[in-house]
Short mmCIF file of C-alpha atoms in Angstrom, two decimals:
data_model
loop_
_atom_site.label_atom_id
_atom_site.label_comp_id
_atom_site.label_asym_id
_atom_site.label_seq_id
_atom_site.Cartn_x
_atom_site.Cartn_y
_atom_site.Cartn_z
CA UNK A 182 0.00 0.00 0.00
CA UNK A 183 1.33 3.16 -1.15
CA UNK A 184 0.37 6.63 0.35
CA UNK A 185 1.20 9.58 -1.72
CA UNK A 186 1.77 12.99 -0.78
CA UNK A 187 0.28 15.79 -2.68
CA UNK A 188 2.09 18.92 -3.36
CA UNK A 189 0.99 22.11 -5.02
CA UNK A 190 1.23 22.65 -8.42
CA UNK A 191 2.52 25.88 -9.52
CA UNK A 192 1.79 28.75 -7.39
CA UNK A 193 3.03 29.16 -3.53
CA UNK A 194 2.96 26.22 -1.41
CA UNK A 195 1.24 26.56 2.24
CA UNK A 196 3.47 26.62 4.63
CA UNK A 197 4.29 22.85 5.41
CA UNK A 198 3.26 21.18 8.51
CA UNK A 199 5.87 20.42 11.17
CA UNK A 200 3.92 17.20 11.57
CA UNK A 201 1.25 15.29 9.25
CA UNK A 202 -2.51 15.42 10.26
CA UNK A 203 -4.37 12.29 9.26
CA UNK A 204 -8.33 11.99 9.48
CA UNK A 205 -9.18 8.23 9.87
CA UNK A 206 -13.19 7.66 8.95
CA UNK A 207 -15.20 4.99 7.81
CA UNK A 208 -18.60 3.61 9.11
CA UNK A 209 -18.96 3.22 12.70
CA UNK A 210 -17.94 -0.60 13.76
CA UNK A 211 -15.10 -0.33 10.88
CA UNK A 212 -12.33 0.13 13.41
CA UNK A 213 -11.36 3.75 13.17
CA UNK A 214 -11.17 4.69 16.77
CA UNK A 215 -8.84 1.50 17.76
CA UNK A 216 -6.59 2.34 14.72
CA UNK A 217 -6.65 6.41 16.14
CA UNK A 218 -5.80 5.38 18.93
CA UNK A 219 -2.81 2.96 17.85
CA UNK A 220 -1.49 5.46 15.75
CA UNK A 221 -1.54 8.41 18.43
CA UNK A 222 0.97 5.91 20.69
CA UNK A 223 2.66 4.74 18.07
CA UNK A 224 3.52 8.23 16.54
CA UNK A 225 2.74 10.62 19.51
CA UNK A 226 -0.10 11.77 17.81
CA UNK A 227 -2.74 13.91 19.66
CA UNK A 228 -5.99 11.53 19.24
CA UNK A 229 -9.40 13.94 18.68
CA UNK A 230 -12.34 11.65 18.55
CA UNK A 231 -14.59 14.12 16.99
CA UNK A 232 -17.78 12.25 18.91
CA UNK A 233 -16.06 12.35 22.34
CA UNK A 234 -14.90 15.69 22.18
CA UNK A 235 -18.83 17.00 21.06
CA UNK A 236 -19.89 15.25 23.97
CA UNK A 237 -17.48 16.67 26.63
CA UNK A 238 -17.30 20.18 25.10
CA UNK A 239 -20.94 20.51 24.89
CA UNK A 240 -20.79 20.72 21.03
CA UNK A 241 -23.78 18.72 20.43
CA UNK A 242 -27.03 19.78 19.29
CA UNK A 243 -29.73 17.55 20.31
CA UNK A 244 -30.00 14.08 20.82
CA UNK A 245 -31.46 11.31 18.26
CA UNK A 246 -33.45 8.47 20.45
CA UNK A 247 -34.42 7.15 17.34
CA UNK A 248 -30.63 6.26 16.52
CA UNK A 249 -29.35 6.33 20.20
CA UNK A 250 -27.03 9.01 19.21
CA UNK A 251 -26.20 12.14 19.86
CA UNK A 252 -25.97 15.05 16.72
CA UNK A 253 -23.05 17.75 16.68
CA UNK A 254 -23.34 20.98 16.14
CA UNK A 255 -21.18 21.07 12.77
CA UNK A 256 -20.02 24.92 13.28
CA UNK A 257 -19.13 24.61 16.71
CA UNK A 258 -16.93 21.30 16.40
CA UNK A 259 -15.27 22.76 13.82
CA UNK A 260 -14.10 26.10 15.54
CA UNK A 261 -13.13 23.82 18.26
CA UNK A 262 -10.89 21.91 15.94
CA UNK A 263 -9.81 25.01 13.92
CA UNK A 264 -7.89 25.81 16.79
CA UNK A 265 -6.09 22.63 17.11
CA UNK A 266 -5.53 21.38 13.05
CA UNK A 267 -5.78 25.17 11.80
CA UNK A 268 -2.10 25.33 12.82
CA UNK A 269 1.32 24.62 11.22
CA UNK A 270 2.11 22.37 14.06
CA UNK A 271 -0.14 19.19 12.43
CA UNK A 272 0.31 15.84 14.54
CA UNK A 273 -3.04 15.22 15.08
CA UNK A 274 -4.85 12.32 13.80
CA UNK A 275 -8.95 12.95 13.90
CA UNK A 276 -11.80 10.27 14.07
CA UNK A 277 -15.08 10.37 12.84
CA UNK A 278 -17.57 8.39 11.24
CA UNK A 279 -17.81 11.30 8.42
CA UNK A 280 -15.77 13.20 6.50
CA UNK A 281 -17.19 15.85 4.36
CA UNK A 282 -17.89 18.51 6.62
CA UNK A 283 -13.62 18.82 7.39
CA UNK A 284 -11.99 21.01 5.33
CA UNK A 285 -9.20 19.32 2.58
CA UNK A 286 -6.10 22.10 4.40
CA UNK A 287 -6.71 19.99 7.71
CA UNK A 288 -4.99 16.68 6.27
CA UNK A 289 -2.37 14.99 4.67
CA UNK A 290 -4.22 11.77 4.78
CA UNK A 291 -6.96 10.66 5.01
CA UNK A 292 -7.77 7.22 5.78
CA UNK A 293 -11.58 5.25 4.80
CA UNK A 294 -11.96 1.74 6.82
CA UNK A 295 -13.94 -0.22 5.16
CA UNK A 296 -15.28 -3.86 6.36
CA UNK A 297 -17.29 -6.76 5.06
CA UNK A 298 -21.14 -6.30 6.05
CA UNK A 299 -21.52 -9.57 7.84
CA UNK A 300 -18.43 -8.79 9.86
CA UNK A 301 -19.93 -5.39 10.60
CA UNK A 302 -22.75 -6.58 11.13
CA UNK A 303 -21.67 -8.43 14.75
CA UNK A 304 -19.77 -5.86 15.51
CA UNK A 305 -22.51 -3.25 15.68
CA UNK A 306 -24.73 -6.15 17.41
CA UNK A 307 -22.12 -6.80 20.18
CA UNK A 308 -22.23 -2.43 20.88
CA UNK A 309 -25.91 -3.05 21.37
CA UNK A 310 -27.37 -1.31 18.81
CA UNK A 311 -30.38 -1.88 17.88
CA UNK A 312 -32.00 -3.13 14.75
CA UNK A 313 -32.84 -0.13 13.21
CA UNK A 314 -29.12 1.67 13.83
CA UNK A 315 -27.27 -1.80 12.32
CA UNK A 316 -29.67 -1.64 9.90
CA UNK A 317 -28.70 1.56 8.55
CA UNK A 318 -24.82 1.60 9.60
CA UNK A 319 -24.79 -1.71 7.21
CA UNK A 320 -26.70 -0.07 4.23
CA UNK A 321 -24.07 2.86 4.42
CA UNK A 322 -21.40 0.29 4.35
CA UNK A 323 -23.21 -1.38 1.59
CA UNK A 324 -23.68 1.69 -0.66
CA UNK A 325 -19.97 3.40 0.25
CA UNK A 326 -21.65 6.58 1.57
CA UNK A 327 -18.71 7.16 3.75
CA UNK A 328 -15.88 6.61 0.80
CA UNK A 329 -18.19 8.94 -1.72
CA UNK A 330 -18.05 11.76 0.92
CA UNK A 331 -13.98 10.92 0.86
CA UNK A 332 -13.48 11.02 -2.68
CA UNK A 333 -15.67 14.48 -3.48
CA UNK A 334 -14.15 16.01 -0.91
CA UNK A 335 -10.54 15.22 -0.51
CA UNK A 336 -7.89 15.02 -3.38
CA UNK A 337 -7.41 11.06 -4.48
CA UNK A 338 -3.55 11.71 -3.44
CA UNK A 339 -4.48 11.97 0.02
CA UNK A 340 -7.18 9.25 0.63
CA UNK A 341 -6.63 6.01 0.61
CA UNK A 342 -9.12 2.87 1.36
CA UNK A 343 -8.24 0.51 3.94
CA UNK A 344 -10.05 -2.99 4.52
CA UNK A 345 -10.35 -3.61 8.08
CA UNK A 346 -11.97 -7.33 8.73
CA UNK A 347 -9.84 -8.56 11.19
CA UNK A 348 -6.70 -7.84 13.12
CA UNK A 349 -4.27 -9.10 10.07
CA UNK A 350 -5.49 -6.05 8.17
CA UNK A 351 -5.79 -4.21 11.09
CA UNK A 352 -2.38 -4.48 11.78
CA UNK A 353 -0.92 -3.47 8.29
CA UNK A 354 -3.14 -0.47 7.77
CA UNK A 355 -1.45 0.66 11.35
CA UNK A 356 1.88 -0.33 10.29
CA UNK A 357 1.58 1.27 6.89
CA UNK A 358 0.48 4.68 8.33
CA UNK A 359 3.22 4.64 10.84
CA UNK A 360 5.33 3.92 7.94
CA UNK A 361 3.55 6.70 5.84
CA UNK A 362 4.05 8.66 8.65
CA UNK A 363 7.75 8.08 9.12
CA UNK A 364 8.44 9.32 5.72
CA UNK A 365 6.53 12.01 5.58
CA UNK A 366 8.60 13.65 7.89
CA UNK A 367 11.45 12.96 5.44
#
């Protein structure tokens, strides 16, 4: 798996990160927080689960019973992160179970799980979702709502698709990030 870095054609270049940002999304039950949160040890990456941090910053606008989820407030999260991945310092890899609402500046990858329905499947039924919420988190899967968002709104240099259906493929889409990582810095 090869992970490409784009640079600018023609014109000034932004100024270059000091450190790579890398958004990691992908339907939820695909594995995206576990591989966040290998990669933040692994490359002493600053973890922001986009989900968490709604929740204990108050970012969230209501509350969806009929999903058993709660909604962000898209403006607000984003001013929040602004201030973190609106830098030059990067080193912050982001997790969320969508992607288009993050502006393209913020990465340097950007990372789609993707995983076999059946195997997502028991994963969403051993959260304890209910029907209705597997249901729908499959269809998504099914119909790659979550890789369309990736590839209209991110370059196809940056994004790359990952298959995460067990922990062999888990572990070489960490190790190939770390090692994306590694020479990025290069």
């Amino acid at each position: 798996q090869n992970f490409v870095r784009v640079t600018t054609m023609g014109g000034s270049k932004p100024p270059r990160r000091t450190r790579p940002n890398v958004l990691i999304t992908g339907t939820p039950g695909t594995g995206k927080s576990s591989l966040a949160e290998r990669l933040a040890g692994a490359c002493s990456l600053f973890q922001y689960d986009v989900s968490k941090v709604a929740k204990a910053e108050n970012l969230c606008e209501s509350y969806d019973e009929s999903m058993d989820t709660h909604v962000i407030e898209e403006d607000k999260v984003l001013d929040h992160m602004e201030e973190r991945l609106g830098t030059n310092e990067g080193g912050v890899v982001v997790d969320y179970h969508s992607c288009d609402l993050f502006p393209e500046r913020w990465f340097d990858l950007v990372v789609v799980l993707t995983c076999d329905n059946s195997v997502l499947y028991d994963r969403l039924q051993s959260r304890g979702y209910s029907e209705k919420k597997i249901r729908e988190n499959v269809e998504c899967e099914i119909f790659q709502t979550v890789l369309e968002e990736a590839r209209e709104s991110y370059h196809e240099n940056i994004t790359r698709v990952c298959p995460s259906n067990d922990i062999e493929e888990m572990e070489m889409n960490e190790k190939d990030i770390v090692q994306w990582i590694g020479k990025w810095a290069e």
